[in-house]
Amino acid sequence: MRLASLLGLPSFAAALVGAASFKDCQHKVKESIHDPPRGWYKHAPAPKHHVLELKIALPQPKFPELEQHLWEVSDPNHTRYGAHLSKEEADALMAPHPETLDIVSQWLASYGLAEEDLIRPSANDWVTIHVPVSLAEEMLNTTYHVYKNFKTGESIVRTTSYSLPEILHEHVDLIQPTTMFARFKAFKTTLHWANQAQALVSNSSGGMITGPAGNQVDASCNKTVTISCLRQLYNAVDYNTSATNCNRLAVTGYLGQIANDMDLQQFYQLQNPLAYGSNYTFVAIHGGANNQSYEAAGLEANLDTQVAFGLSWPTPGTFYSTGGEPPFIPDTPGSDNTNEPYTNWLHHVLSQDTLPQSISTSYGDDEQTVPYTYATRVCAGMATLGARGVSVVFSSGDGGVGDGDSNPATQQCFSNDGRNVTKFMPTFPASCPYVTAVGGTANVPETAVNFSGGGFSDYFHRPAYQDAAVSKYLAKLAPGTYEGLFNPMGRAYPDVAAQARNFATVYRGSTVSTAGTSCAAPTFIAFISMLNDARITAGKSPLGFLNPFLYSRGYAGLNDITKGQNPGCGTDGFNATVGWDPITGHGTPNFEKLKHLVLTMP
């Protein structure tokens, strides 16, 4: 799949215009949406003095070349497998044409913005500016409003359409925040929230269950999932990682989610005593906070760090805290907007010379709330990470085939294109073909958990690496099944799965039970980090983008999940079955089998 239609070379027939003449140029609509997504309503005009952080994406004419590198270095059957790009090589392939840089700078200068007012990442493919609403409205020939969410009460400043001088259209891919209403919430369900402070005093029920690898798993793992349970279930009890081979693992945090260090140490005492006293590297991005009071602790951040770092210790861990905390309160001076979190994070990490080899994110939203232009650009950034040798995983969501609401009775499954037709709701960024999406399972023996997000993208075509597996699944569906509710030619997800219910997590000094594909993503990435550890120790490259391996060879090292459904939108959803399915993908990890597979590859 290529994004060339969005990222192609501009034609430079038109001469650059003088700075003063931009305001006299005829504006043409660059992007618009029919209405705000269901659940949002126009509340009031945006305060003219409110400062917007506008991000301007410039075309990447060499992206098709970067994408070709990605396919080659990620395909275990290709001679270039593992020959990942350096930061400098990736930057060169992400860079806009010099004439694009010139004309966009002239346009900004015509509104009084000097070069020192512009923030650019190392590849120069984005420009960030801070301007009041009044100036943004003039530049974009639009009117901003405060929109409120019926369900959450959140407020954001957005518009439903914006325009640019015609000469700029081929030099600008998108500008946000404008038409984007995604909330990018953490993927966790509260269905199983309960105080289980005594659950970890003794985690032995005296009984054992046979796990998918044929090994014995403590029967208590059917009630409470711990680090020990996951290592037993996924066949990695005896594997010890290194702290000195340059392998690193990272998890991300957004929207004010803070990982509490005291909670982490308590978790280590209970579940991995050898790790007690160790810590991770904290990286603040765009004002990411690190308030270590119990009151500031975030359940999502605690879950991600405890599971990922608890499983992979002593591999060095990194927690990225990216700023931007909702809700926006329009009447409070200095309050911020809920801006798009992934661009700030991507700009930071792609500007680094070295990166963690494995990164997990447990956030997302309905694909249709994300403008297509924005989704493709963020997805291109994920492709760049893969080309640089990073394995990137995302939770698949917690709404089954629905809109992210874990309660099927309250889901709103309608298109926001003005037609208001009933349809399944794919999740982004899980639907990006350059990331590995992780669905959820429960119990031993494992079955698909009913809230596991899965389905087919409306934005991205099915990539070649999954053609065979997905076609086999679709062929099993009865003719006409859910016809019109999903796009059978879209990128299908999830790719894999892991446990997603009854996780014992330490939160503000107590042990609570959490659930959601937020549990599954850090679990899966920890086992990928162990595989990277094994390859690096053996003198091999890290795995990088996982999907070409998973669909060509890696599925042989996964436990196929064949039972369960993911209901939503008034339907029973899809069913788990033999082979790939849109609930659990190819299944859950069998570490020893996967280790054998990755060590026999170049």
mmCIF file of N, CA and C in Angstrom, residues 16 31 47 50 120 125 136 155 190 223 234 257 291 310 312 316 339 343 427 456 510 525 535 538 563 586 599:
data_model
loop_
_atom_site.group_PDB
_atom_site.id
_atom_site.type_symbol
_atom_site.label_atom_id
_atom_site.label_comp_id
_atom_site.label_asym_id
_atom_site.label_seq_id
_atom_site.Cartn_x
_atom_site.Cartn_y
_atom_site.Cartn_z
ATOM 1 N N LEU A 16 7.060 31.492 -7.165
ATOM 2 C CA LEU A 16 6.811 31.887 -5.787
ATOM 3 C C LEU A 16 6.272 33.298 -5.763
ATOM 4 N N GLU A 31 -9.728 21.402 3.324
ATOM 5 C CA GLU A 31 -10.276 20.229 4.006
ATOM 6 C C GLU A 31 -11.569 20.623 4.706
ATOM 7 N N PRO A 47 -12.746 31.756 21.801
ATOM 8 C CA PRO A 47 -12.162 33.029 22.251
ATOM 9 C C PRO A 47 -11.057 33.479 21.296
ATOM 10 N N HIS A 50 -7.455 32.980 22.400
ATOM 11 C CA HIS A 50 -6.954 31.650 22.716
ATOM 12 C C HIS A 50 -5.868 31.251 21.717
ATOM 13 N N ARG A 120 10.422 23.240 13.747
ATOM 14 C CA ARG A 120 10.500 22.182 12.744
ATOM 15 C C ARG A 120 11.201 20.964 13.336
ATOM 16 N N ASP A 125 9.669 18.243 7.818
ATOM 17 C CA ASP A 125 8.436 17.880 7.120
ATOM 18 C C ASP A 125 7.183 18.407 7.813
ATOM 19 N N ALA A 136 -5.359 32.722 13.236
ATOM 20 C CA ALA A 136 -5.591 31.443 12.552
ATOM 21 C C ALA A 136 -6.816 31.537 11.646
ATOM 22 N N SER A 155 -14.316 19.944 26.184
ATOM 23 C CA SER A 155 -14.441 21.018 25.204
ATOM 24 C C SER A 155 -13.172 21.100 24.376
ATOM 25 N N THR A 190 -13.583 -0.472 32.267
ATOM 26 C CA THR A 190 -13.753 -0.491 33.723
ATOM 27 C C THR A 190 -14.717 -1.586 34.150
ATOM 28 N N LYS A 223 -7.993 -16.214 37.640
ATOM 29 C CA LYS A 223 -8.650 -15.192 38.457
ATOM 30 C C LYS A 223 -7.853 -13.896 38.498
ATOM 31 N N TYR A 234 2.888 -17.881 28.367
ATOM 32 C CA TYR A 234 3.517 -17.639 27.075
ATOM 33 C C TYR A 234 4.921 -18.228 26.964
ATOM 34 N N GLN A 257 -1.372 11.289 31.793
ATOM 35 C CA GLN A 257 -1.167 10.013 32.472
ATOM 36 C C GLN A 257 0.259 9.937 33.024
ATOM 37 N N ASN A 291 4.426 14.354 38.006
ATOM 38 C CA ASN A 291 4.025 14.606 39.395
ATOM 39 C C ASN A 291 3.947 13.263 40.123
ATOM 40 N N GLY A 310 7.972 -4.875 34.174
ATOM 41 C CA GLY A 310 8.002 -6.027 35.061
ATOM 42 C C GLY A 310 8.328 -7.314 34.337
ATOM 43 N N SER A 312 9.990 -7.519 31.335
ATOM 44 C CA SER A 312 11.237 -7.473 30.567
ATOM 45 C C SER A 312 12.467 -7.166 31.404
ATOM 46 N N PRO A 316 16.603 -2.126 30.022
ATOM 47 C CA PRO A 316 16.298 -0.728 30.353
ATOM 48 C C PRO A 316 14.995 -0.280 29.710
ATOM 49 N N ASN A 339 -4.786 18.812 21.847
ATOM 50 C CA ASN A 339 -4.180 18.698 20.533
ATOM 51 C C ASN A 339 -3.856 17.248 20.214
ATOM 52 N N THR A 343 1.693 13.510 16.834
ATOM 53 C CA THR A 343 2.678 14.279 16.086
ATOM 54 C C THR A 343 3.777 14.804 16.994
ATOM 55 N N THR A 427 -10.656 1.325 14.443
ATOM 56 C CA THR A 427 -9.893 2.113 15.413
ATOM 57 C C THR A 427 -8.563 2.544 14.804
ATOM 58 N N PHE A 456 -11.855 -3.871 10.051
ATOM 59 C CA PHE A 456 -11.251 -3.529 8.778
ATOM 60 C C PHE A 456 -11.272 -2.015 8.592
ATOM 61 N N SER A 510 -2.742 0.654 46.277
ATOM 62 C CA SER A 510 -3.584 -0.537 46.397
ATOM 63 C C SER A 510 -3.506 -1.355 45.120
ATOM 64 N N ILE A 525 4.416 -6.414 23.756
ATOM 65 C CA ILE A 525 5.685 -5.755 23.439
ATOM 66 C C ILE A 525 6.808 -6.252 24.342
ATOM 67 N N ARG A 535 18.027 -11.772 19.811
ATOM 68 C CA ARG A 535 18.680 -11.508 18.520
ATOM 69 C C ARG A 535 19.910 -10.629 18.685
ATOM 70 N N ALA A 538 22.765 -12.433 20.043
ATOM 71 C CA ALA A 538 23.316 -13.329 19.030
ATOM 72 C C ALA A 538 23.999 -12.576 17.889
ATOM 73 N N LYS A 563 -11.903 -19.459 19.744
ATOM 74 C CA LYS A 563 -13.224 -19.279 20.346
ATOM 75 C C LYS A 563 -13.404 -17.836 20.787
ATOM 76 N N HIS A 586 -3.453 -13.494 14.598
ATOM 77 C CA HIS A 586 -2.870 -14.832 14.506
ATOM 78 C C HIS A 586 -2.704 -15.486 15.876
ATOM 79 N N LEU A 599 15.795 -16.562 15.758
ATOM 80 C CA LEU A 599 17.238 -16.839 15.781
ATOM 81 C C LEU A 599 17.697 -17.609 14.555
#
